[in-house]
CSV table of C-alpha atoms in Angstrom, one decimal:
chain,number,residue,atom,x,y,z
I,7,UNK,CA,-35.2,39.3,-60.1
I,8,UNK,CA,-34.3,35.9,-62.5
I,9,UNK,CA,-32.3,37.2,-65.2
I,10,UNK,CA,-34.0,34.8,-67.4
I,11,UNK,CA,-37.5,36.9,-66.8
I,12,UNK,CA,-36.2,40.0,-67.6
I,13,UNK,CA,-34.6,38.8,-71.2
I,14,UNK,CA,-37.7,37.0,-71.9
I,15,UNK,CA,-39.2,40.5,-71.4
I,16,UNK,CA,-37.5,42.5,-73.0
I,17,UNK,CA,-37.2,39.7,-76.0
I,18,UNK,CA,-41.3,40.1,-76.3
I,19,UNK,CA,-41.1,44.0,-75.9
I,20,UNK,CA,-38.5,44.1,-78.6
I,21,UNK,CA,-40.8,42.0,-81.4
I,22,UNK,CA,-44.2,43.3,-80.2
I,23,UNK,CA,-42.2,46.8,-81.3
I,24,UNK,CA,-40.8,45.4,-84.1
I,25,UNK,CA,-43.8,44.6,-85.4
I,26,UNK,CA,-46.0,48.2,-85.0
I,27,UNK,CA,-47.0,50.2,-87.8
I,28,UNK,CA,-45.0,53.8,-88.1
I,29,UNK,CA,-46.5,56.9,-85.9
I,30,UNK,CA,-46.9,57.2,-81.9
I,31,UNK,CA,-47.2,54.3,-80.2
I,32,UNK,CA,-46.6,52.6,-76.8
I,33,UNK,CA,-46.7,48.7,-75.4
I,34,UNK,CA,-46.0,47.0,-72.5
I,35,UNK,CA,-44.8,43.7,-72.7
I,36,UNK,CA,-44.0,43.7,-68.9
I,37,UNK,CA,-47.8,44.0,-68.7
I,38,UNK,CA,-48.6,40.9,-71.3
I,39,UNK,CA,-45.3,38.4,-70.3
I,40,UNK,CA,-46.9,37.2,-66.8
I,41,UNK,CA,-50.5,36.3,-68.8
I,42,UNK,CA,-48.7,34.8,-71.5
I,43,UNK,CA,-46.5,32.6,-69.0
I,44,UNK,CA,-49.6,31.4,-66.9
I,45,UNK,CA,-51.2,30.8,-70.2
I,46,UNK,CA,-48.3,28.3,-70.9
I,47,UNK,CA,-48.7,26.5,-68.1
I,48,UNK,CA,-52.4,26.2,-68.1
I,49,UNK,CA,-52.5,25.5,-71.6
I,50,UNK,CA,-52.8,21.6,-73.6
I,51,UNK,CA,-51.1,21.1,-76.5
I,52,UNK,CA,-50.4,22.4,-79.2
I,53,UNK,CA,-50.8,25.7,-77.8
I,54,UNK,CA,-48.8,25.0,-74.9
I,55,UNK,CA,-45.5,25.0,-76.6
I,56,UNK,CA,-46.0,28.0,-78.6
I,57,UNK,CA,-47.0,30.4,-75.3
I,58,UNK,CA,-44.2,28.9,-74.1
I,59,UNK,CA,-42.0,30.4,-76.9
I,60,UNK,CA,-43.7,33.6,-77.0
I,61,UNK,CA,-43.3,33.7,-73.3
I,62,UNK,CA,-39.3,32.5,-73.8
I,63,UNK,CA,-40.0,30.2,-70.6
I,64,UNK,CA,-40.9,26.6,-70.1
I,65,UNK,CA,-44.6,25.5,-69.7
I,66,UNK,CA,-43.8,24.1,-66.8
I,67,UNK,CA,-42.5,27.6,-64.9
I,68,UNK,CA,-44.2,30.1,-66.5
I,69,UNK,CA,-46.8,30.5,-63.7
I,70,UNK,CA,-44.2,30.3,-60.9
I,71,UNK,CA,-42.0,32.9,-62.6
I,72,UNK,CA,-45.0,35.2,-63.6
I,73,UNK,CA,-46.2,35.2,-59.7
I,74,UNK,CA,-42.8,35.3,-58.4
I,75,UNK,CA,-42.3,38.6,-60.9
I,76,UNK,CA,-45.8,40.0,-60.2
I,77,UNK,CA,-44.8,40.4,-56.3
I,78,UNK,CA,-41.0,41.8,-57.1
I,79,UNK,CA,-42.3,44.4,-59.5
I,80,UNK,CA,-45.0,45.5,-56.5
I,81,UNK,CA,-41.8,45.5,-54.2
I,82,UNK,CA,-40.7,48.5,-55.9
I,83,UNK,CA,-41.2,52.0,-55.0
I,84,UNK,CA,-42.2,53.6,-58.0
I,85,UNK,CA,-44.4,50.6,-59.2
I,86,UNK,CA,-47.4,48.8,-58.8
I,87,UNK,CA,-48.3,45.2,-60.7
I,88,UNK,CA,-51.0,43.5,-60.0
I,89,UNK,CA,-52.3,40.1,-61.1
I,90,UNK,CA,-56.9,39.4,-61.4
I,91,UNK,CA,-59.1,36.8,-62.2
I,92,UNK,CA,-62.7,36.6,-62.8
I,93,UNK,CA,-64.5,33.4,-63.1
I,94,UNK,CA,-68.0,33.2,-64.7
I,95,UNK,CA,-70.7,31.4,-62.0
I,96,UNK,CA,-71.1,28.9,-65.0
I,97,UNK,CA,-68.3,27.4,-64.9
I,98,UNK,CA,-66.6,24.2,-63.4
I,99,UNK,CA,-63.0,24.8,-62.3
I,100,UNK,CA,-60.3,21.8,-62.7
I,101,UNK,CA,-58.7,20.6,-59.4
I,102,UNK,CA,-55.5,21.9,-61.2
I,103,UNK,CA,-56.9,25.5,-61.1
I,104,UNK,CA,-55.3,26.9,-58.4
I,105,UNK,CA,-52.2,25.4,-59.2
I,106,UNK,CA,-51.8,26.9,-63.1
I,107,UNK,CA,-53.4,30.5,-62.2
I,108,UNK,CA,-51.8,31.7,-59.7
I,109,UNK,CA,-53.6,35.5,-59.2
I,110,UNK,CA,-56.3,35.4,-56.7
I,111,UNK,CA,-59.8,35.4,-57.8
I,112,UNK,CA,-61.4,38.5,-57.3
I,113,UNK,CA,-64.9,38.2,-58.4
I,114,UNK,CA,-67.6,36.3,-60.0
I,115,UNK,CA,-68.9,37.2,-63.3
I,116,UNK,CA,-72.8,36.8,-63.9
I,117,UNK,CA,-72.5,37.4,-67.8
I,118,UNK,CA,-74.4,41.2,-67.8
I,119,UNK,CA,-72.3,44.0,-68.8
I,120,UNK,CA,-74.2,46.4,-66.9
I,121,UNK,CA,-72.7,44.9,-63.2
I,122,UNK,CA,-69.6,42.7,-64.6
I,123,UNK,CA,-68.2,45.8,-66.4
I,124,UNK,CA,-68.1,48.2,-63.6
I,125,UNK,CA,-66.3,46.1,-61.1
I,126,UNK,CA,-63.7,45.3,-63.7
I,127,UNK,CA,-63.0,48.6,-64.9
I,128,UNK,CA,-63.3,49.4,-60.5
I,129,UNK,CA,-60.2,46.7,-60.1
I,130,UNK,CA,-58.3,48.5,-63.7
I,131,UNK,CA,-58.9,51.9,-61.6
I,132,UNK,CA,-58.0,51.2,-58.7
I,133,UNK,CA,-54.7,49.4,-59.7
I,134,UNK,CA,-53.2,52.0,-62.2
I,135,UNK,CA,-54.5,54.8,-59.7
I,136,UNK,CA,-57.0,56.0,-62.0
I,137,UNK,CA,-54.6,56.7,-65.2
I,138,UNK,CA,-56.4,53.4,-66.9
I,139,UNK,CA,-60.4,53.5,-66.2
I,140,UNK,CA,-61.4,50.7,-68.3
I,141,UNK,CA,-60.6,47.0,-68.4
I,142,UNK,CA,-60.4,46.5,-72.5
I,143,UNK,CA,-62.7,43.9,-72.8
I,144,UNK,CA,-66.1,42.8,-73.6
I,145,UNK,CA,-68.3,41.4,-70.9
I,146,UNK,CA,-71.1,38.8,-72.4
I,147,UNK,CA,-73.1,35.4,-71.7
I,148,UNK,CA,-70.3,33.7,-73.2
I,149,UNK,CA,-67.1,34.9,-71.5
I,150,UNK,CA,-66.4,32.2,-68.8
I,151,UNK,CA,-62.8,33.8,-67.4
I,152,UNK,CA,-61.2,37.1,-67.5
I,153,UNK,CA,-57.0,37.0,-67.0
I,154,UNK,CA,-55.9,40.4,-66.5
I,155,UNK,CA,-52.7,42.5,-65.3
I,156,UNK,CA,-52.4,46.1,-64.3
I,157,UNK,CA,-49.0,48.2,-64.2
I,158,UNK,CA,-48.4,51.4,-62.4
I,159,UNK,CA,-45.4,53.4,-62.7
I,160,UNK,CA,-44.9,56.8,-60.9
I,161,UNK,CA,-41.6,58.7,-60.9
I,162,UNK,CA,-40.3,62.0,-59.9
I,163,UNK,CA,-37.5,63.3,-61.5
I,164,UNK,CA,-33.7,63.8,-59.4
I,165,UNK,CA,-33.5,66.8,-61.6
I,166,UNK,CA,-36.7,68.7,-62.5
I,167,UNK,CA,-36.9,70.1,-65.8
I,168,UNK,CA,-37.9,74.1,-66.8
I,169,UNK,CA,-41.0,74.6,-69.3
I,170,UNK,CA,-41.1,76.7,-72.3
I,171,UNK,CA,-42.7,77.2,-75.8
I,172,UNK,CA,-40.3,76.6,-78.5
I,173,UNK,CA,-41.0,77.2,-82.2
I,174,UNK,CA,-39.7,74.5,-85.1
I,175,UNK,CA,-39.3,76.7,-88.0
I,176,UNK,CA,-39.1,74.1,-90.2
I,177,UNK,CA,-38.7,70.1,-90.9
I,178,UNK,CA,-41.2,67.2,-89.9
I,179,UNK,CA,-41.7,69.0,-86.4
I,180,UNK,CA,-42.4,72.4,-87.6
I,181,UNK,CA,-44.4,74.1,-85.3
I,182,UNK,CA,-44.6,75.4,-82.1
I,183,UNK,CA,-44.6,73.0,-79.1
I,184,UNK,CA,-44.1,72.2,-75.3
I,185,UNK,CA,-40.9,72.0,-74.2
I,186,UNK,CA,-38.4,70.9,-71.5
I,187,UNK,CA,-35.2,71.7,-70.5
I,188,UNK,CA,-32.4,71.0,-68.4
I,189,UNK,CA,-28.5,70.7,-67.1
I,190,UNK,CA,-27.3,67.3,-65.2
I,191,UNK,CA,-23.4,67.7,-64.2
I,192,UNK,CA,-23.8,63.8,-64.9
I,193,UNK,CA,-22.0,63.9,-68.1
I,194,UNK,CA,-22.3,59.6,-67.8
I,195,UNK,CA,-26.0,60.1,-68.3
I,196,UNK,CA,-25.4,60.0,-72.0
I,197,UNK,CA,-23.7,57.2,-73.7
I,198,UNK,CA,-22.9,56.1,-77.7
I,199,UNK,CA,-24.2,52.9,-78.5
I,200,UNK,CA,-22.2,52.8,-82.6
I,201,UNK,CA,-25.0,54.9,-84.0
I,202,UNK,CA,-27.2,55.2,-81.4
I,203,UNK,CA,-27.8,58.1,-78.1
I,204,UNK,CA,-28.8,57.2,-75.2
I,205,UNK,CA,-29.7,59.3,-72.0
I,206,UNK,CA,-30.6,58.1,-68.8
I,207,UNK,CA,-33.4,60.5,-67.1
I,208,UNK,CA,-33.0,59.3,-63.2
I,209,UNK,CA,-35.9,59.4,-61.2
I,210,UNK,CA,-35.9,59.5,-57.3
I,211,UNK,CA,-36.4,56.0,-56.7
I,212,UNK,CA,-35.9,53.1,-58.4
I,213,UNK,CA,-37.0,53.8,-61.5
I,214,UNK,CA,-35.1,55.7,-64.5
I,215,UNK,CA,-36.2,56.2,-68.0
I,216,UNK,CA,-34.1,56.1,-71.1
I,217,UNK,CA,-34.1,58.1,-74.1
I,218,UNK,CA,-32.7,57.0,-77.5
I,219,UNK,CA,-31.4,58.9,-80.2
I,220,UNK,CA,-30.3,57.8,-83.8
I,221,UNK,CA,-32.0,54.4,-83.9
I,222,UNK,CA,-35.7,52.6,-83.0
I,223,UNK,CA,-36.9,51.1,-79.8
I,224,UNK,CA,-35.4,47.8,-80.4
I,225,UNK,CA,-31.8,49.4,-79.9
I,226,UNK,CA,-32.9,51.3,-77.2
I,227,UNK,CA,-33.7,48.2,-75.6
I,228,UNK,CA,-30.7,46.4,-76.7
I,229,UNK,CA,-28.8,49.0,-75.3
I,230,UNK,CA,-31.1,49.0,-71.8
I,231,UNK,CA,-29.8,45.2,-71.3
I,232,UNK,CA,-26.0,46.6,-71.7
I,233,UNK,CA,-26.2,49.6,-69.1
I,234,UNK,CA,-22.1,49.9,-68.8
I,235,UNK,CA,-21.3,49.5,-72.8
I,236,UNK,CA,-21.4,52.4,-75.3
I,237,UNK,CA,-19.2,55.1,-74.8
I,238,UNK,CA,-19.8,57.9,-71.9
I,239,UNK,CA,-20.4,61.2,-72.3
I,240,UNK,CA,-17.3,61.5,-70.0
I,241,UNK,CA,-15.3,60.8,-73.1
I,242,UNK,CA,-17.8,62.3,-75.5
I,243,UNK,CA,-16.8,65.7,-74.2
I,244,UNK,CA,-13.4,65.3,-75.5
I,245,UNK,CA,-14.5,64.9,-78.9
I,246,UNK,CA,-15.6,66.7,-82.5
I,247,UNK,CA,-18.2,69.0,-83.1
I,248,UNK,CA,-20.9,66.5,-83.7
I,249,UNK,CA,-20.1,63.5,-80.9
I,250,UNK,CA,-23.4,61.3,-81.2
I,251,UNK,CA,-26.6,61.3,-82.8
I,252,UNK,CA,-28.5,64.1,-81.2
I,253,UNK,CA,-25.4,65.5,-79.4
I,254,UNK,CA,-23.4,68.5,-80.4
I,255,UNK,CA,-20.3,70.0,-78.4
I,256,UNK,CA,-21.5,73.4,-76.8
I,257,UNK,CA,-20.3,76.1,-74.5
I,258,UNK,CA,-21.5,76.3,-70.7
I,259,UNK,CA,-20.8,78.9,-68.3
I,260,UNK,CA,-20.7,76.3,-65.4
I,261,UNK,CA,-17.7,75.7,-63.1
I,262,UNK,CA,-18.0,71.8,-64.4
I,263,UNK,CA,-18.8,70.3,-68.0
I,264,UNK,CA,-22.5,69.6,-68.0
I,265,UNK,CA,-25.1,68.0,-69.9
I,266,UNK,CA,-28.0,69.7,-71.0
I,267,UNK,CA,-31.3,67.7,-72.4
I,268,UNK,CA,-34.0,69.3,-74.1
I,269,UNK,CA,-37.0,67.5,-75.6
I,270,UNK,CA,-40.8,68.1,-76.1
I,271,UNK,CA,-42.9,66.5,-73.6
I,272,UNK,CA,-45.0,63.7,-74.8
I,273,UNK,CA,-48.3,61.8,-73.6
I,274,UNK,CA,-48.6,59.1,-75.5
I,275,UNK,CA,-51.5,56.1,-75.1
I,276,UNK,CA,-52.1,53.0,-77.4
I,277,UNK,CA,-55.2,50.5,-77.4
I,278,UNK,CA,-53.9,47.1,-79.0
I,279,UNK,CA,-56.1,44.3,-80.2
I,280,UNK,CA,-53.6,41.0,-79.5
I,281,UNK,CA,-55.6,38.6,-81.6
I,282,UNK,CA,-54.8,40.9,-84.8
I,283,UNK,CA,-51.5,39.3,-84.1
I,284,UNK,CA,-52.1,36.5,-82.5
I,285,UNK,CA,-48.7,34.6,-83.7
I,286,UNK,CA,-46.5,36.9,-82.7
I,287,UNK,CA,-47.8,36.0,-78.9
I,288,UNK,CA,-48.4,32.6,-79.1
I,289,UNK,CA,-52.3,32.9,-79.3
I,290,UNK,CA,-53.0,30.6,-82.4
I,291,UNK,CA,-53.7,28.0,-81.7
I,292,UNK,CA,-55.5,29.0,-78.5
I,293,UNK,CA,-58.0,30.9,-79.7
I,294,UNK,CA,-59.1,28.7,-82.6
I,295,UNK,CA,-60.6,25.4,-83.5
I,296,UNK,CA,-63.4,23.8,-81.9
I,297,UNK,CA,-61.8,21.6,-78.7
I,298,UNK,CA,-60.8,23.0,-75.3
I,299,UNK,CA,-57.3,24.2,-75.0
I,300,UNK,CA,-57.0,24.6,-70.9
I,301,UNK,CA,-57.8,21.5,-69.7
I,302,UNK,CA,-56.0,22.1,-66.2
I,303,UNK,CA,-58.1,25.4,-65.7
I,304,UNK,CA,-61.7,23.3,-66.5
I,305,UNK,CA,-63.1,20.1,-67.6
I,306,UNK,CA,-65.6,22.4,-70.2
I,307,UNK,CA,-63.6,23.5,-73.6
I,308,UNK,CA,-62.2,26.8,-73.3
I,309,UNK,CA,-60.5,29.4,-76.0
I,310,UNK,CA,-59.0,32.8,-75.8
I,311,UNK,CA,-61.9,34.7,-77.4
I,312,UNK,CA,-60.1,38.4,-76.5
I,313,UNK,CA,-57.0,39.3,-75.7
I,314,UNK,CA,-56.1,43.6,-75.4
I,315,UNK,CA,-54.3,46.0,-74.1
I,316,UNK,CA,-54.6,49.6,-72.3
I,317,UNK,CA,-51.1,51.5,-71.9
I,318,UNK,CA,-50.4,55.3,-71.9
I,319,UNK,CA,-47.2,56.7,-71.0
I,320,UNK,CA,-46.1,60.9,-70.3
I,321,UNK,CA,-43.0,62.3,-69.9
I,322,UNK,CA,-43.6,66.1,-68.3
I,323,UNK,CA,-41.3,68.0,-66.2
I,324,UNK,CA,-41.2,67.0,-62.8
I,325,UNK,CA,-41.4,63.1,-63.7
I,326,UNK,CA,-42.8,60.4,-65.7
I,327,UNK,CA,-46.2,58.0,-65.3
I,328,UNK,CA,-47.2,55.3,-67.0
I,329,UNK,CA,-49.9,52.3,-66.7
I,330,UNK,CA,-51.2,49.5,-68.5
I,331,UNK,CA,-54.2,47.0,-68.1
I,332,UNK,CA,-54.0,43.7,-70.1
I,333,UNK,CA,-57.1,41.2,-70.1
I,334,UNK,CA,-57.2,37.9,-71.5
I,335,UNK,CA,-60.9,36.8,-71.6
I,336,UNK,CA,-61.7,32.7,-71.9
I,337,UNK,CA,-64.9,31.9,-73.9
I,338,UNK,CA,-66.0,28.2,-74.5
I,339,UNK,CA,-65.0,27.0,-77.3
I,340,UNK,CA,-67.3,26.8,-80.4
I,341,UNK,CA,-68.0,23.4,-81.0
I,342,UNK,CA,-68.5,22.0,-84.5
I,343,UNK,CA,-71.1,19.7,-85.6
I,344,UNK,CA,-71.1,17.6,-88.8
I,345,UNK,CA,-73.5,19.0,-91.4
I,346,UNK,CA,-75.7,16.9,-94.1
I,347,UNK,CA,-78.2,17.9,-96.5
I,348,UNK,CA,-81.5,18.3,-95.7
I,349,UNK,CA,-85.1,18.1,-96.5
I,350,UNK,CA,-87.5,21.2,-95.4
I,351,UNK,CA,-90.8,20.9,-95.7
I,352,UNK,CA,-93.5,23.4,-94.4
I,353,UNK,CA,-97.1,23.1,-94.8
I,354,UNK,CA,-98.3,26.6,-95.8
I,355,UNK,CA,-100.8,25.6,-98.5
I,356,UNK,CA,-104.0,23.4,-97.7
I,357,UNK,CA,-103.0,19.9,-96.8
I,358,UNK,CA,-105.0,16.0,-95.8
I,359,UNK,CA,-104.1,14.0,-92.5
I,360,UNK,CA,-105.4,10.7,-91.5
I,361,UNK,CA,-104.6,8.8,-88.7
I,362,UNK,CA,-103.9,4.5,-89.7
I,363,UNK,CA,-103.2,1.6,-87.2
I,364,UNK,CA,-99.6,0.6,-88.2
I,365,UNK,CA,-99.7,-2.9,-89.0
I,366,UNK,CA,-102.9,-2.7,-91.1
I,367,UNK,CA,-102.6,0.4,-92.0
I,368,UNK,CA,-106.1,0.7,-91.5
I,369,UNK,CA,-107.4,4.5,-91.4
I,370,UNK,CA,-109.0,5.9,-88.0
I,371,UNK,CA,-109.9,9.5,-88.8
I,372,UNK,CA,-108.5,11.6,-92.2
I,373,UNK,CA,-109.2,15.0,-92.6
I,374,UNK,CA,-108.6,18.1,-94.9
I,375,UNK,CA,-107.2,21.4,-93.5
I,376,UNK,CA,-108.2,24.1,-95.6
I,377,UNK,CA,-106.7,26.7,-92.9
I,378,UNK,CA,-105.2,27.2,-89.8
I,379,UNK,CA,-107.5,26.5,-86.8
I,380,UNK,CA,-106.0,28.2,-83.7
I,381,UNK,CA,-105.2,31.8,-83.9
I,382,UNK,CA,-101.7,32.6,-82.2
């Protein structure tokens, strides 16, 4: 996989986190990045350069590089990326279509809710194996091209985890809650990153998931991108009482120093409106102003009218799931026409007529209405 890709990725994930209010969340840049680089490509200027930035690619790969990801992700065992388009019956394609959108075409769209709806949240379904049910957008006259990407990730754990209740007496978690727990001899599944844990989760695949401790997500992935840094737990062990944020030396009754991990299980899912922070994804200038911005997709004037996200994510004791459906939906774009002051005149009193030859102005028939004469 281009090395490139996966820093442009995890650049995007690291902002679009950056940039979320406190409390639960979840994203998936992974699931925006390949509709953000075919964007870039499709797109006219000005908003070419700036998906391009927010994308961390040039315009003139981004489509490539977003099919050529789309089909290694799906090469993977745990997950599943797919790649839709929808075009509206309305509208004219450019010659240049196929060559800026590189997802097949999977339907038509007639402009009624009622039957475009369905079959979209059908494809959203059937590509995140029924975790995601809905495609998040809004199906009217007006929406000329739906962009979308689904994601779905299914892993099992190497090392299943055991299930209690635990209580919180006290602190921000107080409370009694669902909880996992288990030993790893793997004592290299944790790692010190300065003042940040992490713990690597292995799954049975190809697929782990990472845990941090002692700092946001943006470290976390920070530290994702520098797998061997940090120091192992293998030297940990040899510590003081308190090692690493989260870690404390204990006792085990093992042959063999062990790990053990215990942490609530969590189902998390997040609904995200991309034009409330259309900046941050390159989407200004694209989804404003009144001329066409994707002159290679068609010859009519077309703007990003919605962009959203879908994504959930649980971490329970035999493994970990997650999905996400992004849409990008193209509307025509609103055009504007000059505006002068006007004269309105209505005739909702009594009022005279005559009819005149034009020249002479000499008078054929005149007349008096005192009332309407035909009854609507």
């Amino acid at each position: 996989m281009d090395a490139d890709v996966v820093r442009a990725v995890n650049d995007l994930t690291g902002r679009w986190v950056r940039s979320l209010p406190p409390g639960n969340s979840v994203v998936s840049g992974l699931g925006l990045w390949p509709l953000l680089a075919i964007l870039a490509t499709a797109a006219d200027e000005p908003g070419r350069a700036e998906l391009a930035a927010a994308a961390g690619v040039s315009a003139d790969d981004g489509s490539r590089l977003a099919a050529e990801l789309i089909s290694a992700l799906d090469s993977s065992a745990d997950l599943h990326a797919a790649l839709g388009v929808w075009v509206s019956e309305q509208l004219k394609l450019a010659e240049s279509f196929s060559d800026v959108v590189p997802a097949p075409v999977v339907g038509m769209l007639i402009g009624q809710s009622a039957v475009d709806k369905p079959r979209l949240d059908g494809w959203a379904a059937e590509h995140t194996d029924g975790l995601i049910r809905q495609m998040p957008v809004d199906i009217s006259p007006d929406v000329m091209l739906v962009l979308a990407s689904a994601l779905c990730l299914r892993t099992t754990w190497v090392r299943p985890f055991t299930e209690q209740v635990k209580h919180v007496g006290s602190g921000a978690w107080a409370g009694s809650w669902h909880w996992l727990e288990r030993t790893d001899t793997d004592l290299d599944s944790v790692r010190r990153y300065d003042d940040l844990t992490v713990i690597t989760v292995r799954g049975d695949a190809d697929v782990d998931v990472l845990l941090g401790v002692g700092g946001g997500v943006d470290g976390l992935l920070d530290a994702a991108a520098r797998p061997r840094d940090g120091v192992p737990g293998s030297e940990l062990i040899d510590g003081s009482d308190v090692v690493a944020p989260g870690v404390r030396l204990g006792k085990t009754t093992a042959s063999r120093p062990d790990v053990r991990l215990s942490l609530p299980s969590f189902e998390v899912s997040a609904s995200h409106d991309l034009l409330e922070s259309a900046e941050l994804f390159g989407l200004s200038a694209v989804s404003s102003g009144s001329q066409g911005h994707f002159s290679a997709i068609s010859p009519e004037p077309l703007a990003i009218g919605q962009a959203k996200q879908e994504v959930l994510a649980r971490f329970f004791a035999t493994g970990f799931e997650a999905a996400a459906v992004t849409s990008m939906a193209m509307t025509r774009a609103a055009m504007v026409t000059r505006q002068e002051r006007r004269l309105d005149v209505v005739l909702d009193q009594p009022f005279a007529f005559a009819a005149v030859l034009r020249e002479s102005r000499l008078p054929i028939v005149a007349g008096w209405i005192e009332s309407p004469t035909e009854a609507g």
